[in-house]
Amino acid sequence: KVPVLRSVLEGLNEDAGKITKIKEVLEELRGNNSPPNPEKSVVVPHEECINKCFSQQRLEDVYLALETHNDNRDWAERTLKTLQSMSPISLKVTFEALKRHAGKHVTIGDALRDEYRLSQRFMRLQPHSDFVEGIRAVLVDKDHSPKWSHKTIDDVSEDDVDEFFEPLESNHPRGELQL
């Protein structure tokens, strides 16, 4: 159904940014399938905490919000612990991508181009990316003790993050994404 969805969304033209139109398309494509049940959601019970903690402009502030959030303390602590176990550079790049792609001026082409660049850059070896180290720690050695290139998110510079979004090198084997 993805090709059909893409075709229909592309045909919306000026209505493509209208949430009501997008919902209509999704309802139509869903057909006889029942909608998701919010009572079974793992997100709904934590929605307020998620919105409060993850609406920050910097990842460091997300961490701080989770550390100090009192209304849903157990969830906030578990979430922070999970984030702290992940690759700091991967977290910072992902957070930046979410911010960059949230703007109304960003086209689907802009987002896909950035995502393609990120996919190419995440596949590099350390110290430029932690992907291979994560695979080693979880799937190869199974020691679950990754040695990330940066110890904490505070060790990741803006330049480290920005490099992921730069145009690919002219000698890149696949080149830039052509849309």
Tab-separated table of N, CA and C in Angstrom:
chain	number	residue	atom	x	y	z
A	1	LYS	N	0.808	-1.210	0.000
A	1	LYS	CA	0.000	0.000	0.000
A	1	LYS	C	0.846	1.267	0.000
A	2	VAL	N	2.139	1.143	0.276
A	2	VAL	CA	2.992	2.327	0.327
A	2	VAL	C	3.045	3.046	-1.022
A	3	PRO	N	3.200	2.331	-2.153
A	3	PRO	CA	3.188	3.054	-3.430
A	3	PRO	C	1.873	3.804	-3.664
A	4	VAL	N	0.759	3.203	-3.267
A	4	VAL	CA	-0.538	3.864	-3.415
A	4	VAL	C	-0.578	5.106	-2.534
A	5	LEU	N	-0.133	4.983	-1.283
A	5	LEU	CA	-0.107	6.119	-0.364
A	5	LEU	C	0.737	7.249	-0.950
A	6	ARG	N	1.907	6.897	-1.438
A	6	ARG	CA	2.794	7.914	-2.011
A	6	ARG	C	2.112	8.635	-3.165
A	7	SER	N	1.511	7.873	-4.052
A	7	SER	CA	0.845	8.454	-5.215
A	7	SER	C	-0.281	9.398	-4.800
A	8	VAL	N	-1.086	8.961	-3.843
A	8	VAL	CA	-2.205	9.786	-3.393
A	8	VAL	C	-1.689	11.048	-2.703
A	9	LEU	N	-0.679	10.915	-1.842
A	9	LEU	CA	-0.136	12.083	-1.146
A	9	LEU	C	0.489	13.074	-2.128
A	10	GLU	N	1.188	12.556	-3.137
A	10	GLU	CA	1.775	13.445	-4.143
A	10	GLU	C	0.692	14.207	-4.899
A	11	GLY	N	-0.466	13.572	-5.072
A	11	GLY	CA	-1.567	14.202	-5.788
A	11	GLY	C	-2.306	15.264	-4.983
A	12	LEU	N	-2.006	15.371	-3.698
A	12	LEU	CA	-2.690	16.369	-2.872
A	12	LEU	C	-2.256	17.798	-3.192
A	13	ASN	N	-1.060	17.945	-3.743
A	13	ASN	CA	-0.510	19.266	-4.099
A	13	ASN	C	-0.591	20.240	-2.938
A	14	GLU	N	-1.368	21.334	-3.081
A	14	GLU	CA	-1.405	22.372	-2.039
A	14	GLU	C	-2.085	21.885	-0.753
A	15	ASP	N	-2.828	20.785	-0.815
A	15	ASP	CA	-3.468	20.239	0.384
A	15	ASP	C	-2.550	19.306	1.165
A	16	ALA	N	-1.333	19.079	0.649
A	16	ALA	CA	-0.412	18.123	1.269
A	16	ALA	C	-0.046	18.486	2.701
A	17	GLY	N	-0.098	19.749	3.064
A	17	GLY	CA	0.239	20.170	4.417
A	17	GLY	C	-0.949	20.199	5.358
A	18	LYS	N	-2.120	19.845	4.885
A	18	LYS	CA	-3.332	19.891	5.709
A	18	LYS	C	-3.555	18.544	6.374
A	19	ILE	N	-3.508	18.537	7.685
A	19	ILE	CA	-3.614	17.287	8.448
A	19	ILE	C	-4.946	16.585	8.200
A	20	THR	N	-6.018	17.350	8.015
A	20	THR	CA	-7.329	16.725	7.770
A	20	THR	C	-7.320	15.939	6.466
A	21	LYS	N	-6.671	16.457	5.439
A	21	LYS	CA	-6.586	15.748	4.156
A	21	LYS	C	-5.764	14.470	4.292
A	22	ILE	N	-4.670	14.571	5.031
A	22	ILE	CA	-3.814	13.396	5.232
A	22	ILE	C	-4.574	12.322	6.011
A	23	LYS	N	-5.334	12.740	7.031
A	23	LYS	CA	-6.134	11.777	7.797
A	23	LYS	C	-7.169	11.103	6.903
A	24	GLU	N	-7.794	11.872	6.013
A	24	GLU	CA	-8.774	11.293	5.082
A	24	GLU	C	-8.131	10.225	4.213
A	25	VAL	N	-6.939	10.517	3.697
A	25	VAL	CA	-6.223	9.553	2.855
A	25	VAL	C	-5.914	8.293	3.647
A	26	LEU	N	-5.413	8.446	4.869
A	26	LEU	CA	-5.066	7.287	5.693
A	26	LEU	C	-6.300	6.460	6.047
A	27	GLU	N	-7.424	7.133	6.348
A	27	GLU	CA	-8.684	6.422	6.649
A	27	GLU	C	-9.117	5.602	5.444
A	28	GLU	N	-9.046	6.215	4.267
A	28	GLU	CA	-9.464	5.530	3.043
A	28	GLU	C	-8.589	4.305	2.780
A	29	LEU	N	-7.287	4.453	2.950
A	29	LEU	CA	-6.371	3.339	2.701
A	29	LEU	C	-6.466	2.247	3.759
A	30	ARG	N	-6.887	2.618	4.964
A	30	ARG	CA	-7.021	1.627	6.029
A	30	ARG	C	-8.129	0.644	5.717
A	31	GLY	N	-9.156	1.102	5.008
A	31	GLY	CA	-10.255	0.232	4.600
A	31	GLY	C	-10.996	-0.335	5.790
A	32	ASN	N	-11.158	-1.644	5.807
A	32	ASN	CA	-11.931	-2.317	6.858
A	32	ASN	C	-11.120	-2.620	8.111
A	33	ASN	N	-9.831	-2.318	8.084
A	33	ASN	CA	-9.002	-2.568	9.263
A	33	ASN	C	-9.396	-1.613	10.375
A	34	SER	N	-9.418	-2.104	11.595
A	34	SER	CA	-9.811	-1.252	12.717
A	34	SER	C	-8.682	-0.292	13.078
A	35	PRO	N	-9.036	0.879	13.596
A	35	PRO	CA	-8.007	1.851	13.988
A	35	PRO	C	-7.244	1.365	15.217
A	36	PRO	N	-6.083	1.943	15.466
A	36	PRO	CA	-5.327	1.566	16.667
A	36	PRO	C	-6.152	1.824	17.935
A	37	ASN	N	-5.969	0.977	18.922
A	37	ASN	CA	-6.687	1.105	20.187
A	37	ASN	C	-5.805	1.870	21.178
A	38	PRO	N	-6.197	3.129	21.528
A	38	PRO	CA	-5.377	3.924	22.457
A	38	PRO	C	-5.205	3.275	23.826
A	39	GLU	N	-6.144	2.425	24.230
A	39	GLU	CA	-6.039	1.773	25.539
A	39	GLU	C	-4.889	0.779	25.591
A	40	LYS	N	-4.452	0.286	24.436
A	40	LYS	CA	-3.343	-0.661	24.377
A	40	LYS	C	-2.009	0.038	24.137
A	41	SER	N	-2.048	1.331	23.992
A	41	SER	CA	-0.849	2.103	23.683
A	41	SER	C	0.096	2.161	24.876
A	42	VAL	N	1.390	2.043	24.593
A	42	VAL	CA	2.389	2.243	25.632
A	42	VAL	C	2.787	3.707	25.713
A	43	VAL	N	2.369	4.502	24.732
A	43	VAL	CA	2.721	5.916	24.690
A	43	VAL	C	1.699	6.784	25.427
A	44	VAL	N	0.412	6.501	25.233
A	44	VAL	CA	-0.651	7.360	25.770
A	44	VAL	C	-0.502	7.621	27.270
A	45	PRO	N	-0.231	6.616	28.096
A	45	PRO	CA	-0.108	6.901	29.534
A	45	PRO	C	1.054	7.852	29.883
A	46	HIS	N	2.013	7.983	28.972
A	46	HIS	CA	3.198	8.809	29.228
A	46	HIS	C	3.242	10.057	28.348
A	47	GLU	N	2.163	10.309	27.629
A	47	GLU	CA	2.149	11.389	26.636
A	47	GLU	C	2.519	12.747	27.217
A	48	GLU	N	1.994	13.081	28.365
A	48	GLU	CA	2.299	14.386	28.973
A	48	GLU	C	3.783	14.505	29.307
A	49	CYS	N	4.338	13.467	29.873
A	49	CYS	CA	5.764	13.456	30.224
A	49	CYS	C	6.623	13.517	28.961
A	50	ILE	N	6.244	12.754	27.947
A	50	ILE	CA	6.982	12.766	26.681
A	50	ILE	C	6.995	14.173	26.098
A	51	ASN	N	5.804	14.784	26.036
A	51	ASN	CA	5.713	16.132	25.468
A	51	ASN	C	6.542	17.135	26.257
A	52	LYS	N	6.487	17.050	27.562
A	52	LYS	CA	7.231	18.005	28.393
A	52	LYS	C	8.740	17.797	28.264
A	53	CYS	N	9.173	16.570	28.374
A	53	CYS	CA	10.620	16.299	28.389
A	53	CYS	C	11.259	16.407	27.004
A	54	PHE	N	10.562	15.972	25.967
A	54	PHE	CA	11.166	15.923	24.644
A	54	PHE	C	10.869	17.148	23.782
A	55	SER	N	10.254	18.166	24.347
A	55	SER	CA	9.999	19.393	23.590
A	55	SER	C	11.154	20.381	23.713
A	56	GLN	N	12.231	19.962	24.311
A	56	GLN	CA	13.402	20.821	24.511
A	56	GLN	C	14.128	21.049	23.188
A	57	GLN	N	14.892	22.122	23.111
A	57	GLN	CA	15.639	22.455	21.894
A	57	GLN	C	17.015	21.791	21.832
A	58	ARG	N	17.495	21.302	22.974
A	58	ARG	CA	18.801	20.643	23.020
A	58	ARG	C	18.647	19.295	23.710
A	59	LEU	N	19.396	18.315	23.269
A	59	LEU	CA	19.337	16.988	23.875
A	59	LEU	C	19.758	17.046	25.341
A	60	GLU	N	20.728	17.896	25.653
A	60	GLU	CA	21.165	18.049	27.041
A	60	GLU	C	19.989	18.479	27.926
A	61	ASP	N	19.104	19.308	27.382
A	61	ASP	CA	17.939	19.763	28.138
A	61	ASP	C	16.875	18.673	28.256
A	62	VAL	N	16.819	17.772	27.287
A	62	VAL	CA	15.938	16.607	27.398
A	62	VAL	C	16.398	15.761	28.579
A	63	TYR	N	17.696	15.516	28.661
A	63	TYR	CA	18.248	14.751	29.781
A	63	TYR	C	17.890	15.420	31.115
A	64	LEU	N	18.088	16.730	31.180
A	64	LEU	CA	17.781	17.465	32.407
A	64	LEU	C	16.292	17.366	32.752
A	65	ALA	N	15.438	17.495	31.761
A	65	ALA	CA	13.994	17.390	31.998
A	65	ALA	C	13.634	15.997	32.522
A	66	LEU	N	14.262	14.969	31.970
A	66	LEU	CA	14.003	13.608	32.455
A	66	LEU	C	14.522	13.425	33.880
A	67	GLU	N	15.679	14.006	34.172
A	67	GLU	CA	16.256	13.894	35.516
A	67	GLU	C	15.382	14.552	36.574
A	68	THR	N	14.688	15.619	36.198
A	68	THR	CA	13.932	16.409	37.178
A	68	THR	C	12.427	16.209	37.095
A	69	HIS	N	11.969	15.368	36.173
A	69	HIS	CA	10.523	15.156	36.012
A	69	HIS	C	9.995	14.310	37.176
A	70	ASN	N	8.994	14.808	37.866
A	70	ASN	CA	8.497	14.127	39.071
A	70	ASN	C	7.165	13.420	38.883
A	71	ASP	N	6.366	13.817	37.895
A	71	ASP	CA	5.024	13.260	37.751
A	71	ASP	C	5.015	11.800	37.328
A	72	ASN	N	5.960	11.391	36.552
A	72	ASN	CA	6.034	10.030	36.035
A	72	ASN	C	7.472	9.547	36.220
A	73	ARG	N	7.938	9.607	37.442
A	73	ARG	CA	9.332	9.408	37.808
A	73	ARG	C	9.922	8.097	37.290
A	74	ASP	N	9.209	7.001	37.484
A	74	ASP	CA	9.732	5.692	37.081
A	74	ASP	C	9.985	5.654	35.575
A	75	TRP	N	9.025	6.127	34.793
A	75	TRP	CA	9.179	6.145	33.338
A	75	TRP	C	10.339	7.059	32.937
A	76	ALA	N	10.424	8.242	33.537
A	76	ALA	CA	11.483	9.195	33.203
A	76	ALA	C	12.859	8.602	33.506
A	77	GLU	N	13.006	7.933	34.637
A	77	GLU	CA	14.294	7.318	34.997
A	77	GLU	C	14.672	6.209	34.020
A	78	ARG	N	13.702	5.353	33.672
A	78	ARG	CA	13.972	4.265	32.715
A	78	ARG	C	14.352	4.823	31.346
A	79	THR	N	13.649	5.869	30.935
A	79	THR	CA	13.918	6.473	29.631
A	79	THR	C	15.316	7.092	29.602
A	80	LEU	N	15.660	7.816	30.657
A	80	LEU	CA	16.988	8.425	30.731
A	80	LEU	C	18.080	7.348	30.726
A	81	LYS	N	17.874	6.291	31.481
A	81	LYS	CA	18.860	5.205	31.525
A	81	LYS	C	19.025	4.575	30.142
A	82	THR	N	17.930	4.405	29.428
A	82	THR	CA	18.002	3.856	28.071
A	82	THR	C	18.791	4.791	27.163
A	83	LEU	N	18.489	6.072	27.204
A	83	LEU	CA	19.206	7.042	26.370
A	83	LEU	C	20.692	7.060	26.695
A	84	GLN	N	21.030	6.994	27.976
A	84	GLN	CA	22.437	7.041	28.387
A	84	GLN	C	23.217	5.802	27.951
A	85	SER	N	22.525	4.732	27.612
A	85	SER	CA	23.208	3.520	27.153
A	85	SER	C	23.476	3.548	25.653
A	86	MET	N	22.921	4.519	24.961
A	86	MET	CA	23.038	4.595	23.506
A	86	MET	C	24.224	5.457	23.083
A	87	SER	N	24.566	5.351	21.810
A	87	SER	CA	25.680	6.111	21.250
A	87	SER	C	25.405	7.607	21.345
A	88	PRO	N	26.262	8.346	22.049
A	88	PRO	CA	26.057	9.794	22.164
A	88	PRO	C	26.013	10.522	20.827
A	89	ILE	N	26.896	10.151	19.903
A	89	ILE	CA	26.884	10.861	18.616
A	89	ILE	C	25.629	10.515	17.820
A	90	SER	N	25.198	9.267	17.879
A	90	SER	CA	23.978	8.879	17.174
A	90	SER	C	22.760	9.600	17.747
A	91	LEU	N	22.701	9.723	19.055
A	91	LEU	CA	21.600	10.445	19.688
A	91	LEU	C	21.583	11.912	19.268
A	92	LYS	N	22.751	12.546	19.289
A	92	LYS	CA	22.804	13.969	18.943
A	92	LYS	C	22.432	14.195	17.475
A	93	VAL	N	22.899	13.337	16.592
A	93	VAL	CA	22.578	13.482	15.170
A	93	VAL	C	21.082	13.236	14.943
A	94	THR	N	20.534	12.226	15.569
A	94	THR	CA	19.109	11.936	15.429
A	94	THR	C	18.265	13.077	15.960
A	95	PHE	N	18.629	13.623	17.106
A	95	PHE	CA	17.898	14.749	17.685
A	95	PHE	C	17.947	15.955	16.746
A	96	GLU	N	19.112	16.206	16.171
A	96	GLU	CA	19.260	17.318	15.222
A	96	GLU	C	18.401	17.083	13.973
A	97	ALA	N	18.365	15.858	13.490
A	97	ALA	CA	17.539	15.552	12.316
A	97	ALA	C	16.065	15.806	12.616
A	98	LEU	N	15.616	15.414	13.789
A	98	LEU	CA	14.222	15.660	14.164
A	98	LEU	C	13.917	17.154	14.179
A	99	LYS	N	14.823	17.941	14.713
A	99	LYS	CA	14.622	19.398	14.745
A	99	LYS	C	14.617	19.980	13.335
A	100	ARG	N	15.597	19.584	12.528
A	100	ARG	CA	15.707	20.138	11.173
A	100	ARG	C	14.497	19.802	10.313
A	101	HIS	N	13.965	18.625	10.490
A	101	HIS	CA	12.875	18.173	9.630
A	101	HIS	C	11.498	18.567	10.149
A	102	ALA	N	11.446	19.223	11.292
A	102	ALA	CA	10.158	19.631	11.862
A	102	ALA	C	9.644	20.936	11.261
A	103	GLY	N	10.493	21.669	10.580
A	103	GLY	CA	10.102	22.969	10.040
A	103	GLY	C	9.126	22.846	8.883
A	104	LYS	N	8.239	23.816	8.778
A	104	LYS	CA	7.247	23.817	7.701
A	104	LYS	C	7.888	24.038	6.339
A	105	HIS	N	9.073	24.631	6.314
A	105	HIS	CA	9.760	24.909	5.054
A	105	HIS	C	10.460	23.684	4.474
A	106	VAL	N	10.560	22.598	5.244
A	106	VAL	CA	11.285	21.408	4.807
A	106	VAL	C	10.392	20.576	3.884
A	107	THR	N	10.892	20.293	2.712
A	107	THR	CA	10.138	19.460	1.775
A	107	THR	C	10.473	17.992	2.024
A	108	ILE	N	9.670	17.120	1.454
A	108	ILE	CA	9.960	15.685	1.580
A	108	ILE	C	11.300	15.381	0.905
A	109	GLY	N	11.607	16.092	-0.168
A	109	GLY	CA	12.897	15.914	-0.840
A	109	GLY	C	14.061	16.294	0.053
A	110	ASP	N	13.917	17.423	0.779
A	110	ASP	CA	14.963	17.849	1.721
A	110	ASP	C	15.195	16.774	2.779
A	111	ALA	N	14.101	16.271	3.321
A	111	ALA	CA	14.196	15.269	4.386
A	111	ALA	C	14.816	13.971	3.867
A	112	LEU	N	14.384	13.525	2.703
A	112	LEU	CA	14.936	12.289	2.145
A	112	LEU	C	16.415	12.436	1.823
A	113	ARG	N	16.810	13.603	1.312
A	113	ARG	CA	18.221	13.849	1.002
A	113	ARG	C	19.059	13.788	2.284
A	114	ASP	N	18.564	14.454	3.337
A	114	ASP	CA	19.280	14.409	4.620
A	114	ASP	C	19.337	12.987	5.163
A	115	GLU	N	18.224	12.275	5.108
A	115	GLU	CA	18.191	10.907	5.632
A	115	GLU	C	19.156	10.002	4.868
A	116	TYR	N	19.253	10.206	3.564
A	116	TYR	CA	20.199	9.425	2.776
A	116	TYR	C	21.629	9.731	3.210
A	117	ARG	N	21.940	11.020	3.368
A	117	ARG	CA	23.275	11.403	3.840
A	117	ARG	C	23.565	10.776	5.195
A	118	LEU	N	22.577	10.825	6.091
A	118	LEU	CA	22.770	10.239	7.425
A	118	LEU	C	23.027	8.743	7.316
A	119	SER	N	22.257	8.067	6.477
A	119	SER	CA	22.449	6.615	6.348
A	119	SER	C	23.858	6.292	5.858
A	120	GLN	N	24.371	7.083	4.932
A	120	GLN	CA	25.723	6.858	4.424
A	120	GLN	C	26.774	7.158	5.492
A	121	ARG	N	26.550	8.201	6.247
A	121	ARG	CA	27.537	8.609	7.259
A	121	ARG	C	27.482	7.706	8.498
A	122	PHE	N	26.314	7.209	8.850
A	122	PHE	CA	26.228	6.318	10.009
A	122	PHE	C	26.958	5.004	9.758
A	123	MET	N	27.158	4.638	8.512
A	123	MET	CA	27.824	3.371	8.186
A	123	MET	C	29.352	3.462	8.248
A	124	ARG	N	29.888	4.652	8.506
A	124	ARG	CA	31.346	4.804	8.575
A	124	ARG	C	31.896	4.139	9.835
A	125	LEU	N	33.179	3.906	9.830
A	125	LEU	CA	33.844	3.333	11.002
A	125	LEU	C	34.117	4.416	12.039
A	126	GLN	N	34.393	3.996	13.269
A	126	GLN	CA	34.757	4.942	14.326
A	126	GLN	C	36.054	5.637	13.945
A	127	PRO	N	36.267	6.842	14.346
A	127	PRO	CA	35.491	7.633	15.298
A	127	PRO	C	34.357	8.428	14.651
A	128	HIS	N	34.107	8.226	13.373
A	128	HIS	CA	33.114	9.027	12.670
A	128	HIS	C	31.685	8.571	12.924
A	129	SER	N	31.492	7.348	13.336
A	129	SER	CA	30.168	6.804	13.622
A	129	SER	C	30.327	5.600	14.536
A	130	ASP	N	29.276	5.310	15.290
A	130	ASP	CA	29.316	4.194	16.234
A	130	ASP	C	28.518	2.977	15.768
A	131	PHE	N	28.013	3.007	14.542
A	131	PHE	CA	27.150	1.929	14.067
A	131	PHE	C	27.840	0.565	14.146
A	132	VAL	N	29.030	0.478	13.595
A	132	VAL	CA	29.749	-0.804	13.571
A	132	VAL	C	30.042	-1.274	14.998
A	133	GLU	N	30.377	-0.350	15.888
A	133	GLU	CA	30.647	-0.715	17.280
A	133	GLU	C	29.383	-1.249	17.951
A	134	GLY	N	28.238	-0.648	17.651
A	134	GLY	CA	26.975	-1.138	18.205
A	134	GLY	C	26.662	-2.546	17.726
A	135	ILE	N	26.918	-2.816	16.451
A	135	ILE	CA	26.716	-4.157	15.894
A	135	ILE	C	27.652	-5.153	16.578
A	136	ARG	N	28.913	-4.736	16.756
A	136	ARG	CA	29.876	-5.621	17.428
A	136	ARG	C	29.401	-5.990	18.821
A	137	ALA	N	28.975	-4.993	19.587
A	137	ALA	CA	28.610	-5.205	20.988
A	137	ALA	C	27.341	-6.040	21.158
A	138	VAL	N	26.408	-5.901	20.238
A	138	VAL	CA	25.126	-6.590	20.399
A	138	VAL	C	25.058	-7.897	19.614
A	139	LEU	N	25.542	-7.910	18.386
A	139	LEU	CA	25.348	-9.080	17.527
A	139	LEU	C	26.573	-9.971	17.365
A	140	VAL	N	27.772	-9.406	17.383
A	140	VAL	CA	28.973	-10.203	17.129
A	140	VAL	C	29.515	-10.782	18.436
A	141	ASP	N	30.051	-9.920	19.291
A	141	ASP	CA	30.618	-10.389	20.563
A	141	ASP	C	29.548	-10.633	21.625
A	142	LYS	N	28.410	-9.982	21.467
A	142	LYS	CA	27.276	-10.103	22.392
A	142	LYS	C	27.656	-9.771	23.834
A	143	ASP	N	28.632	-8.868	23.983
A	143	ASP	CA	29.023	-8.461	25.332
A	143	ASP	C	28.196	-7.283	25.840
A	144	HIS	N	27.425	-6.682	24.956
A	144	HIS	CA	26.547	-5.545	25.301
A	144	HIS	C	27.314	-4.440	26.038
A	145	SER	N	28.581	-4.289	25.665
A	145	SER	CA	29.432	-3.253	26.254
A	145	SER	C	30.097	-2.444	25.147
A	146	PRO	N	29.318	-1.645	24.447
A	146	PRO	CA	29.907	-0.870	23.360
A	146	PRO	C	30.891	0.175	23.882
A	147	LYS	N	31.914	0.409	23.117
A	147	LYS	CA	32.894	1.455	23.425
A	147	LYS	C	32.624	2.596	22.454
A	148	TRP	N	31.723	3.492	22.849
A	148	TRP	CA	31.319	4.581	21.964
A	148	TRP	C	32.474	5.546	21.732
A	149	SER	N	32.454	6.208	20.588
A	149	SER	CA	33.516	7.154	20.233
A	149	SER	C	33.493	8.393	21.131
A	150	HIS	N	32.338	8.710	21.696
A	150	HIS	CA	32.194	9.819	22.652
A	150	HIS	C	31.572	9.224	23.917
A	151	LYS	N	32.096	9.579	25.060
A	151	LYS	CA	31.592	8.988	26.309
A	151	LYS	C	30.207	9.492	26.683
A	152	THR	N	29.947	10.800	26.464
A	152	THR	CA	28.653	11.379	26.807
A	152	THR	C	28.218	12.328	25.689
A	153	ILE	N	26.969	12.768	25.755
A	153	ILE	CA	26.489	13.714	24.749
A	153	ILE	C	27.218	15.048	24.850
A	154	ASP	N	27.744	15.369	26.035
A	154	ASP	CA	28.501	16.617	26.200
A	154	ASP	C	29.817	16.591	25.429
A	155	ASP	N	30.318	15.405	25.108
A	155	ASP	CA	31.576	15.260	24.371
A	155	ASP	C	31.397	15.421	22.860
A	156	VAL	N	30.157	15.458	22.395
A	156	VAL	CA	29.869	15.559	20.959
A	156	VAL	C	29.746	17.035	20.589
A	157	SER	N	30.592	17.504	19.685
A	157	SER	CA	30.570	18.917	19.290
A	157	SER	C	29.520	19.167	18.203
A	158	GLU	N	29.184	20.431	18.024
A	158	GLU	CA	28.268	20.807	16.938
A	158	GLU	C	28.869	20.427	15.591
A	159	ASP	N	30.178	20.587	15.450
A	159	ASP	CA	30.847	20.218	14.200
A	159	ASP	C	30.709	18.719	13.922
A	160	ASP	N	30.810	17.895	14.982
A	160	ASP	CA	30.637	16.444	14.812
A	160	ASP	C	29.263	16.149	14.228
A	161	VAL	N	28.256	16.832	14.740
A	161	VAL	CA	26.878	16.613	14.297
A	161	VAL	C	26.675	17.174	12.892
A	162	ASP	N	27.111	18.405	12.663
A	162	ASP	CA	26.894	19.060	11.370
A	162	ASP	C	27.514	18.282	10.215
A	163	GLU	N	28.625	17.604	10.486
A	163	GLU	CA	29.311	16.838	9.440
A	163	GLU	C	28.385	15.787	8.810
A	164	PHE	N	27.489	15.223	9.597
A	164	PHE	CA	26.572	14.202	9.090
A	164	PHE	C	25.612	14.758	8.037
A	165	PHE	N	25.327	16.050	8.104
A	165	PHE	CA	24.331	16.669	7.230
A	165	PHE	C	24.944	17.326	5.988
A	166	GLU	N	26.262	17.404	5.931
A	166	GLU	CA	26.932	18.037	4.804
A	166	GLU	C	26.727	17.205	3.530
A	167	PRO	N	26.783	17.856	2.358
A	167	PRO	CA	26.713	17.082	1.108
A	167	PRO	C	27.793	16.007	1.093
A	168	LEU	N	27.488	14.888	0.456
A	168	LEU	CA	28.456	13.798	0.380
A	168	LEU	C	29.669	14.225	-0.440
A	169	GLU	N	30.782	13.612	-0.160
A	169	GLU	CA	32.027	13.920	-0.847
A	169	GLU	C	31.866	13.634	-2.345
A	170	SER	N	32.563	14.390	-3.174
A	170	SER	CA	32.423	14.232	-4.629
A	170	SER	C	32.843	12.838	-5.101
A	171	ASN	N	33.708	12.161	-4.360
A	171	ASN	CA	34.148	10.819	-4.734
A	171	ASN	C	33.351	9.710	-4.025
A	172	HIS	N	32.236	10.074	-3.394
A	172	HIS	CA	31.404	9.070	-2.712
A	172	HIS	C	30.919	8.070	-3.773
A	173	PRO	N	31.022	6.752	-3.496
A	173	PRO	CA	30.694	5.739	-4.510
A	173	PRO	C	29.252	5.823	-5.033
A	174	ARG	N	28.330	6.273	-4.248
A	174	ARG	CA	26.940	6.330	-4.680
A	174	ARG	C	26.503	7.754	-5.002
A	175	GLY	N	27.288	8.720	-4.579
A	175	GLY	CA	26.933	10.117	-4.832
A	175	GLY	C	25.713	10.549	-4.032
A	176	GLU	N	25.279	11.763	-4.310
A	176	GLU	CA	24.103	12.318	-3.632
A	176	GLU	C	22.833	11.627	-4.114
A	177	LEU	N	21.822	11.637	-3.289
A	177	LEU	CA	20.518	11.101	-3.662
A	177	LEU	C	19.916	11.975	-4.754
A	178	GLN	N	19.492	11.366	-5.821
A	178	GLN	CA	18.857	12.087	-6.925
A	178	GLN	C	17.354	11.835	-6.860
A	179	LEU	N	16.620	12.912	-6.717
A	179	LEU	CA	15.155	12.777	-6.645
A	179	LEU	C	14.502	13.270	-7.913
